[in-house]
Short mmCIF file of C-alpha atoms in Angstrom, two decimals:
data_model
loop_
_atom_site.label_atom_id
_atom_site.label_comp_id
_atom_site.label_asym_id
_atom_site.label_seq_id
_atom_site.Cartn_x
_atom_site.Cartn_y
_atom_site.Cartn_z
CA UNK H 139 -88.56 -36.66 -41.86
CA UNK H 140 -87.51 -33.55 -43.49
CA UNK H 141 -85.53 -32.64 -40.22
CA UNK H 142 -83.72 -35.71 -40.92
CA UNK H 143 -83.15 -35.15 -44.33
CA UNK H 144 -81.42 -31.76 -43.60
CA UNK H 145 -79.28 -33.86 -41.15
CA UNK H 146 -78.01 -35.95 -43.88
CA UNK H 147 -77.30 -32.76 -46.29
CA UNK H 148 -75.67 -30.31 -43.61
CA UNK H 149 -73.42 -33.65 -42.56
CA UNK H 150 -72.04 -34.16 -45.54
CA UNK H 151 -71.94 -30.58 -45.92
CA UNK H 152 -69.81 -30.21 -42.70
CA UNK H 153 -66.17 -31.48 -43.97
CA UNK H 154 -66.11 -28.62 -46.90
CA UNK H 155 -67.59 -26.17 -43.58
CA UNK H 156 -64.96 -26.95 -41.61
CA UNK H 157 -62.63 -26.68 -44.27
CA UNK H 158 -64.32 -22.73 -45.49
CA UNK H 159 -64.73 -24.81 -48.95
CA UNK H 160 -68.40 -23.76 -49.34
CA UNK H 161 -70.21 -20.71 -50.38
CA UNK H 162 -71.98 -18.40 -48.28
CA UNK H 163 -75.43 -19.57 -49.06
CA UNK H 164 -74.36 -22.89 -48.30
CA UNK H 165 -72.83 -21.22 -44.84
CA UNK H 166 -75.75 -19.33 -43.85
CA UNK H 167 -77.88 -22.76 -44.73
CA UNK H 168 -75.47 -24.64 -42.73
CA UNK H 169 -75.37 -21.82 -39.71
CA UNK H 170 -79.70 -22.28 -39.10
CA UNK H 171 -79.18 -25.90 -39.19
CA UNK H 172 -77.33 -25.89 -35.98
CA UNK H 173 -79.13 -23.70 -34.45
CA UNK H 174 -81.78 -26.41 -34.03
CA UNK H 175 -79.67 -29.63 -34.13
CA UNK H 176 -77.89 -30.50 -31.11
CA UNK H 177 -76.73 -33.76 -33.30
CA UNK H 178 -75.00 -31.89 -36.20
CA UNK H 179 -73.20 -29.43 -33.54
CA UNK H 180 -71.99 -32.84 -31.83
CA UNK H 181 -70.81 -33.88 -35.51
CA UNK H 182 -69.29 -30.51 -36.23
CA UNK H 183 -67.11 -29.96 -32.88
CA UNK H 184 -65.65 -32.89 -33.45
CA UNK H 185 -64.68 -32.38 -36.82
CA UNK H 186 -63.33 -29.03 -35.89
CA UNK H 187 -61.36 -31.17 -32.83
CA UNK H 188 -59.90 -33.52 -35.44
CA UNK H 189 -58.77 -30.74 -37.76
CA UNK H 190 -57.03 -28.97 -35.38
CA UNK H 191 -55.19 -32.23 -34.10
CA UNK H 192 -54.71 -32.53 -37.97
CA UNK H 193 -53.37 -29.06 -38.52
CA UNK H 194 -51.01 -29.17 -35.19
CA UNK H 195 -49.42 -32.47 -35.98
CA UNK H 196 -48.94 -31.11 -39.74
CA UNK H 197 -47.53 -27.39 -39.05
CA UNK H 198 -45.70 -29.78 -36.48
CA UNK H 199 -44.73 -31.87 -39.44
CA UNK H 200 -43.51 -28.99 -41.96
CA UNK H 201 -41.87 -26.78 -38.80
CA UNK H 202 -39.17 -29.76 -38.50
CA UNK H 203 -38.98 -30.25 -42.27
CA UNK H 204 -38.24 -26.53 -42.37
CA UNK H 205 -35.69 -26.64 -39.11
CA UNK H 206 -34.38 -29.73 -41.07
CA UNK H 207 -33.99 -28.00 -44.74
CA UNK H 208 -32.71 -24.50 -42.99
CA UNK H 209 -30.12 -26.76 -41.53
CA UNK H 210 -28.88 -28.67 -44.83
CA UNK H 211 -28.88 -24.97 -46.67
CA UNK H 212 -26.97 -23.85 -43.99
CA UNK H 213 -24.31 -26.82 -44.12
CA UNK H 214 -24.43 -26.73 -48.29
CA UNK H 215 -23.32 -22.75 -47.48
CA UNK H 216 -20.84 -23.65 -45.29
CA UNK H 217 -19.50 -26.14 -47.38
CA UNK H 218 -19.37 -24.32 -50.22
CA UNK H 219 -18.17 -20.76 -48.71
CA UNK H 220 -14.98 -22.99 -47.62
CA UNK H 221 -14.38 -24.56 -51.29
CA UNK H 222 -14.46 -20.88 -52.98
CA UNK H 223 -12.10 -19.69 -49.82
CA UNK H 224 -10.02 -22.48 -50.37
CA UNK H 225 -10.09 -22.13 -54.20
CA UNK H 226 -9.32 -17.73 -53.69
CA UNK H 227 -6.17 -18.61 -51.61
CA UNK H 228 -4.89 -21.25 -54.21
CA UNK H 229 -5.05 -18.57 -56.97
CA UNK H 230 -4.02 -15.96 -54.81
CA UNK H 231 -0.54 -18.51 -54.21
CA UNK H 232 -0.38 -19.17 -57.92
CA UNK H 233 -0.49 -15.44 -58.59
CA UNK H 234 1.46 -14.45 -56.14
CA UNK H 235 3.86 -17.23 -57.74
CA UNK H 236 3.55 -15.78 -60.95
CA UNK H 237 4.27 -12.24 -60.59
CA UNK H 238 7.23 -13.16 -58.77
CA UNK H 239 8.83 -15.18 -61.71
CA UNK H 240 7.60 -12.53 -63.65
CA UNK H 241 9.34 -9.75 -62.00
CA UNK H 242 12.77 -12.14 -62.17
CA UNK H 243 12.65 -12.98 -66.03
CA UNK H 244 12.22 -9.15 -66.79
CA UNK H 245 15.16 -8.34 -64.58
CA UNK H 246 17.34 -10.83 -66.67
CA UNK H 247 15.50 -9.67 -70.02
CA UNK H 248 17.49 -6.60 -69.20
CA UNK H 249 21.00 -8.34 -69.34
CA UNK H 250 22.66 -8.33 -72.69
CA UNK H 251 25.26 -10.18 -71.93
CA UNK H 252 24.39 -14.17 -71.91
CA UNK H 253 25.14 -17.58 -73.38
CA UNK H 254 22.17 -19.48 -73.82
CA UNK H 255 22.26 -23.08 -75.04
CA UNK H 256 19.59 -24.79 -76.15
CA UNK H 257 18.92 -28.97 -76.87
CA UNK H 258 15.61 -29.41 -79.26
CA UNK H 259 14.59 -32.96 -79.71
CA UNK H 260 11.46 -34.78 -81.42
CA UNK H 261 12.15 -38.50 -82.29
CA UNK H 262 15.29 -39.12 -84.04
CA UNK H 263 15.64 -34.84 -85.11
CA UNK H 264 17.99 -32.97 -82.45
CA UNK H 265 18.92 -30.03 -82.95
CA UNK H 266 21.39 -28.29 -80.68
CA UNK H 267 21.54 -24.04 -80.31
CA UNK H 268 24.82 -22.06 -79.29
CA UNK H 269 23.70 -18.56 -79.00
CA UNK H 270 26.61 -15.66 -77.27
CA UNK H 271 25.06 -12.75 -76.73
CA UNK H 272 27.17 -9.09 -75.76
CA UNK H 273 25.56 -6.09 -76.33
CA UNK H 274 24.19 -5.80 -80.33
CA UNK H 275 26.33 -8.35 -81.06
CA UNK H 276 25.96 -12.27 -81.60
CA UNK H 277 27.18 -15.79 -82.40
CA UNK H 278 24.89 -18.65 -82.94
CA UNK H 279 24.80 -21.89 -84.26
CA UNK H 280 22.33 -24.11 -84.83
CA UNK H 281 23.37 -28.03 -86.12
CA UNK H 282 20.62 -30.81 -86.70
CA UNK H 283 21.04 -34.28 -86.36
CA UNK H 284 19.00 -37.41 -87.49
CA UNK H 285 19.76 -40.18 -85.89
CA UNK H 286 23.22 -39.03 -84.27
CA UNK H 287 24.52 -37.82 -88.12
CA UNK H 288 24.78 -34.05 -88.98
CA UNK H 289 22.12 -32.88 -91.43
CA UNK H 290 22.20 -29.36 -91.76
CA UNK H 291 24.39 -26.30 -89.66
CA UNK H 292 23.33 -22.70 -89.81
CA UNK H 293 26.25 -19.72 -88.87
CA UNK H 294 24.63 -16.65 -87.88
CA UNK H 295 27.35 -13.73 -86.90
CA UNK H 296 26.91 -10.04 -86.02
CA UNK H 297 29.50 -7.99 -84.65
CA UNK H 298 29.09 -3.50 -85.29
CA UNK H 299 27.58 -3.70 -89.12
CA UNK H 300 29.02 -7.17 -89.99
CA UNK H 301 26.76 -9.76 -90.49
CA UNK H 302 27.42 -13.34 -92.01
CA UNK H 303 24.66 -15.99 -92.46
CA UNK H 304 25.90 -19.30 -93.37
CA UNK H 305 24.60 -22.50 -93.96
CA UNK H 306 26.11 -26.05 -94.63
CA UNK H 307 23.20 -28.65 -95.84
CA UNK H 308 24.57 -32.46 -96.58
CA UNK H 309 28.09 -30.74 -97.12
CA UNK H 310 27.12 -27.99 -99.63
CA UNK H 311 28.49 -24.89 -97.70
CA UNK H 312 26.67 -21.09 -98.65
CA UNK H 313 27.00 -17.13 -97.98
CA UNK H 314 23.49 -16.35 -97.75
CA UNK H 315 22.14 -13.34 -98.27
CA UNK H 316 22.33 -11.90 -94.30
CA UNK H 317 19.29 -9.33 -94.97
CA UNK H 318 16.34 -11.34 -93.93
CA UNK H 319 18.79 -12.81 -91.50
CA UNK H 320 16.05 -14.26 -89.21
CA UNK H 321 17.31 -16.73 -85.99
CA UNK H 322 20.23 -15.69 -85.44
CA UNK H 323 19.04 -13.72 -81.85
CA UNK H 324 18.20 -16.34 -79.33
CA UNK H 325 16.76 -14.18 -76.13
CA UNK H 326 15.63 -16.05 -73.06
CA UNK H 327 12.32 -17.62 -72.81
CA UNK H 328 9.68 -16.64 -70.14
CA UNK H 329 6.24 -17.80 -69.68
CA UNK H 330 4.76 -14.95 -67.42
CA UNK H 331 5.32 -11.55 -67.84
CA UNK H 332 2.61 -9.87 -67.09
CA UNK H 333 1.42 -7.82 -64.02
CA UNK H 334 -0.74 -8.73 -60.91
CA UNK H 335 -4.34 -8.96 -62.48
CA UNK H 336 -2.84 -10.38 -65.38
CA UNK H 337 -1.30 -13.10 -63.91
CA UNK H 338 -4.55 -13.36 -61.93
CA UNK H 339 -6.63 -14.25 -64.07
CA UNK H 340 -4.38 -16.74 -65.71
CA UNK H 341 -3.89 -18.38 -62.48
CA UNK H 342 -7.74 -19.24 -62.70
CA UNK H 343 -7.17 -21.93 -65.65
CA UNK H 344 -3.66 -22.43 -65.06
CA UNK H 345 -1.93 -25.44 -62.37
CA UNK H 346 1.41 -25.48 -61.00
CA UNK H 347 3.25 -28.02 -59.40
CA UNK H 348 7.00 -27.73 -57.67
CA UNK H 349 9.38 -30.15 -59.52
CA UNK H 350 12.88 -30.38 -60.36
CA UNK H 351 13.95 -30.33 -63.67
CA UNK H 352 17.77 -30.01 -65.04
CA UNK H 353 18.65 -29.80 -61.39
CA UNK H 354 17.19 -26.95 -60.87
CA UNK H 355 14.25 -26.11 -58.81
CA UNK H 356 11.04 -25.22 -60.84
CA UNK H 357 7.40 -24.46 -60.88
CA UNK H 358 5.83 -26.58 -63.94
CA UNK H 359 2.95 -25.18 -65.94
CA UNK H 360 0.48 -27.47 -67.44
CA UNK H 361 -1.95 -26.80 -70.13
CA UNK H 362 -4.00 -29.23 -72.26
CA UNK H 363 -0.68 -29.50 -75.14
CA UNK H 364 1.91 -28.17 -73.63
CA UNK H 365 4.27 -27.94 -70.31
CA UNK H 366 6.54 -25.10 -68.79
CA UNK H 367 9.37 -25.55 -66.44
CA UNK H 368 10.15 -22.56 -64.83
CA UNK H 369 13.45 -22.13 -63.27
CA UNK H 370 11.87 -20.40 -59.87
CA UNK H 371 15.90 -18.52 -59.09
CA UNK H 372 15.16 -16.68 -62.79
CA UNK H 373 11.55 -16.85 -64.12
CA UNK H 374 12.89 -18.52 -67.23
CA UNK H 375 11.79 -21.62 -68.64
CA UNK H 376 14.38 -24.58 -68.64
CA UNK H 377 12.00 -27.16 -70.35
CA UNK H 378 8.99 -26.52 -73.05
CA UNK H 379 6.95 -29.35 -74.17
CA UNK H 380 4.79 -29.35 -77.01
CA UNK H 381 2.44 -32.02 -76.73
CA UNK H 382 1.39 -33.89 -79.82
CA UNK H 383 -2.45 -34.88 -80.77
CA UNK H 384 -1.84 -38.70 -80.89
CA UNK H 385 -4.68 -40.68 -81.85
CA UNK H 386 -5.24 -44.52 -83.15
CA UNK H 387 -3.85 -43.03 -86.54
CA UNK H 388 -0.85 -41.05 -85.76
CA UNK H 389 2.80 -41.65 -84.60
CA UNK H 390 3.09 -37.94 -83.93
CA UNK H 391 5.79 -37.39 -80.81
CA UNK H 392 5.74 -34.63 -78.23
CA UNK H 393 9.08 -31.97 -79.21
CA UNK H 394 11.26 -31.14 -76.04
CA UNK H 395 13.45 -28.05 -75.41
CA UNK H 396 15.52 -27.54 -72.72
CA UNK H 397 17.33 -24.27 -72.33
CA UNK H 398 20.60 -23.39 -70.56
CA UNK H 399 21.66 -19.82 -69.54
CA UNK H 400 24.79 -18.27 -68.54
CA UNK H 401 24.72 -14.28 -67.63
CA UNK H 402 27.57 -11.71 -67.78
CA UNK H 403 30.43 -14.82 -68.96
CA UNK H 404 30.39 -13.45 -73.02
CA UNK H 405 33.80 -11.79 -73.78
CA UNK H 406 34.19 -10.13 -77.21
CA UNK H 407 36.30 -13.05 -77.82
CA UNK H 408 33.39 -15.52 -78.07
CA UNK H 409 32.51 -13.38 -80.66
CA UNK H 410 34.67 -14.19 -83.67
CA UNK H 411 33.93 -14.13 -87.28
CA UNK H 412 33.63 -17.76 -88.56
CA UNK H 413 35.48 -19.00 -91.34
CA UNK H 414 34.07 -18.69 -95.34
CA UNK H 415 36.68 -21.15 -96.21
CA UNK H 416 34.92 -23.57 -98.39
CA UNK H 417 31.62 -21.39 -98.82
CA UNK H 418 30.21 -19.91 -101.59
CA UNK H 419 27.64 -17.42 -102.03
CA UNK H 420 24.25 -18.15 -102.73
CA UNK H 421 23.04 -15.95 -105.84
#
């Protein structure tokens, strides 16, 4: 009866055995057992069988989910090495694009002799720039219009130490006082102008686009409130938008520039003092 009873114990001992979940006294308790029952040997191959038909069909199990992971990880890698090589060579072209206008607007910074027209427009408001250029010397105008009539036209003139700044508002015609003369110097506009790493790391947050744009052929710059059309024979920008932050509450409307250059045509004729007839000077 007690042989029995020790039957029953090292049985439902046996699972935990196989499994090296018990303790060593239970082992060594376990271990006599068998060396007198035939029945619990029987019981305990078999459950050593099952586990290791168990164990092979589960290592068999996790060796494919493994194969099967690796293989995913190695098609993620893949797919990913190709987006960042993909992305490198699209900055590397928008640098490359960059320091090549850049190197073309600094060569035409260097001319001093250049008419540059300029249209600025926002709604109804337009005002038009005449700027000719030669050397120190200058002649610009600047005239606004509302709604096609003149509003306001500002004479700025400097030829050796002469300078004139004029202004005619609604018909009341000034001298001004030509010290803080500001405006009167129109240079060219560029948007890049740095070097290689510069222009690198601006071509990370930067897109361009090829587009045509007063019949020229540009690269446009976009940024979240403003566009830049780049004449790509100069590196000078032909268009500049500045983008306005319209919301349910606002009628704001985006201002336009478009620029027009004209190198090495200025004669010291286009130069010419304008008349004072008419003016008088502000005090």
């Amino acid at each position: 009866m007690n042989e029995k009873k020790d039957c029953k114990i090292v049985q439902d001992l046996l699972p935990n055995y196989v499994e090296n979940l018990t303790s060593e006294e239970t082992n060594l308790f376990i271990k006599e057992h068998l060396k007198e029952c035939n029945e619990c040997q029987i019981i305990l191959e078999n459950m050593q069988k099952e586990l290791n038909i168990n164990s092979s069909k589960r290592d068999e199990r996790e060796v494919k989910y493994i194969k099967k992971f690796s293989n995913k990880m190695k098609i993620l890698k893949f797919i990913i090495l190709t987006l960042v090589i993909i992305y490198v060579v699209i900055v590397l072209g928008r640098t490359l694009i960059m320091t090549s206008l850049s190197k073309k607007a600094k060569e035409n910074l260097l001319n001093n002799n250049y008419y540059a027209k300029l249209y600025s427009y926002q709604g109804d408001s337009l005002t038009i720039t005449e700027s000719y250029n030669k050397g120190d010397d200058y002649f610009t105008t600047k005239t606004s219009y509302v709604n096609g009539n003149q509003i306001q036209k500002l004479t700025y003139y400097k030829k050796g130490n002469e300078e004139l700044f004029l202004t005619d508002l609604d018909g009341q015609k000034y001298i001004q006082n030509s010290e803080p003369m500001v405006g009167g110097l129109v240079t060219p506009e560029i948007y890049v102008s740095g070097g290689f790493l510069t222009n690198m790391q601006e071509a990370f947050i930067t897109g361009i686009d090829k587009t045509y744009c007063n019949t020229k052929e540009c690269y446009v710059f976009k940024g979240n409130d403003y566009e830049r059309y780049v004449d790509k024979e100069t590196g000078l920008i032909v268009r500049a938008i500045e983008k306005s932050n319209k919301d349910l509450f606002s009628s704001q409307i985006d201002m336009i520039i478009d620029y027009e250059y004209k190198f090495n045509v200025v004669q010291d004729s286009d130069i010419v003092r304008p008349d004072t007839t008419g003016y008088i000077f502000n005090e």
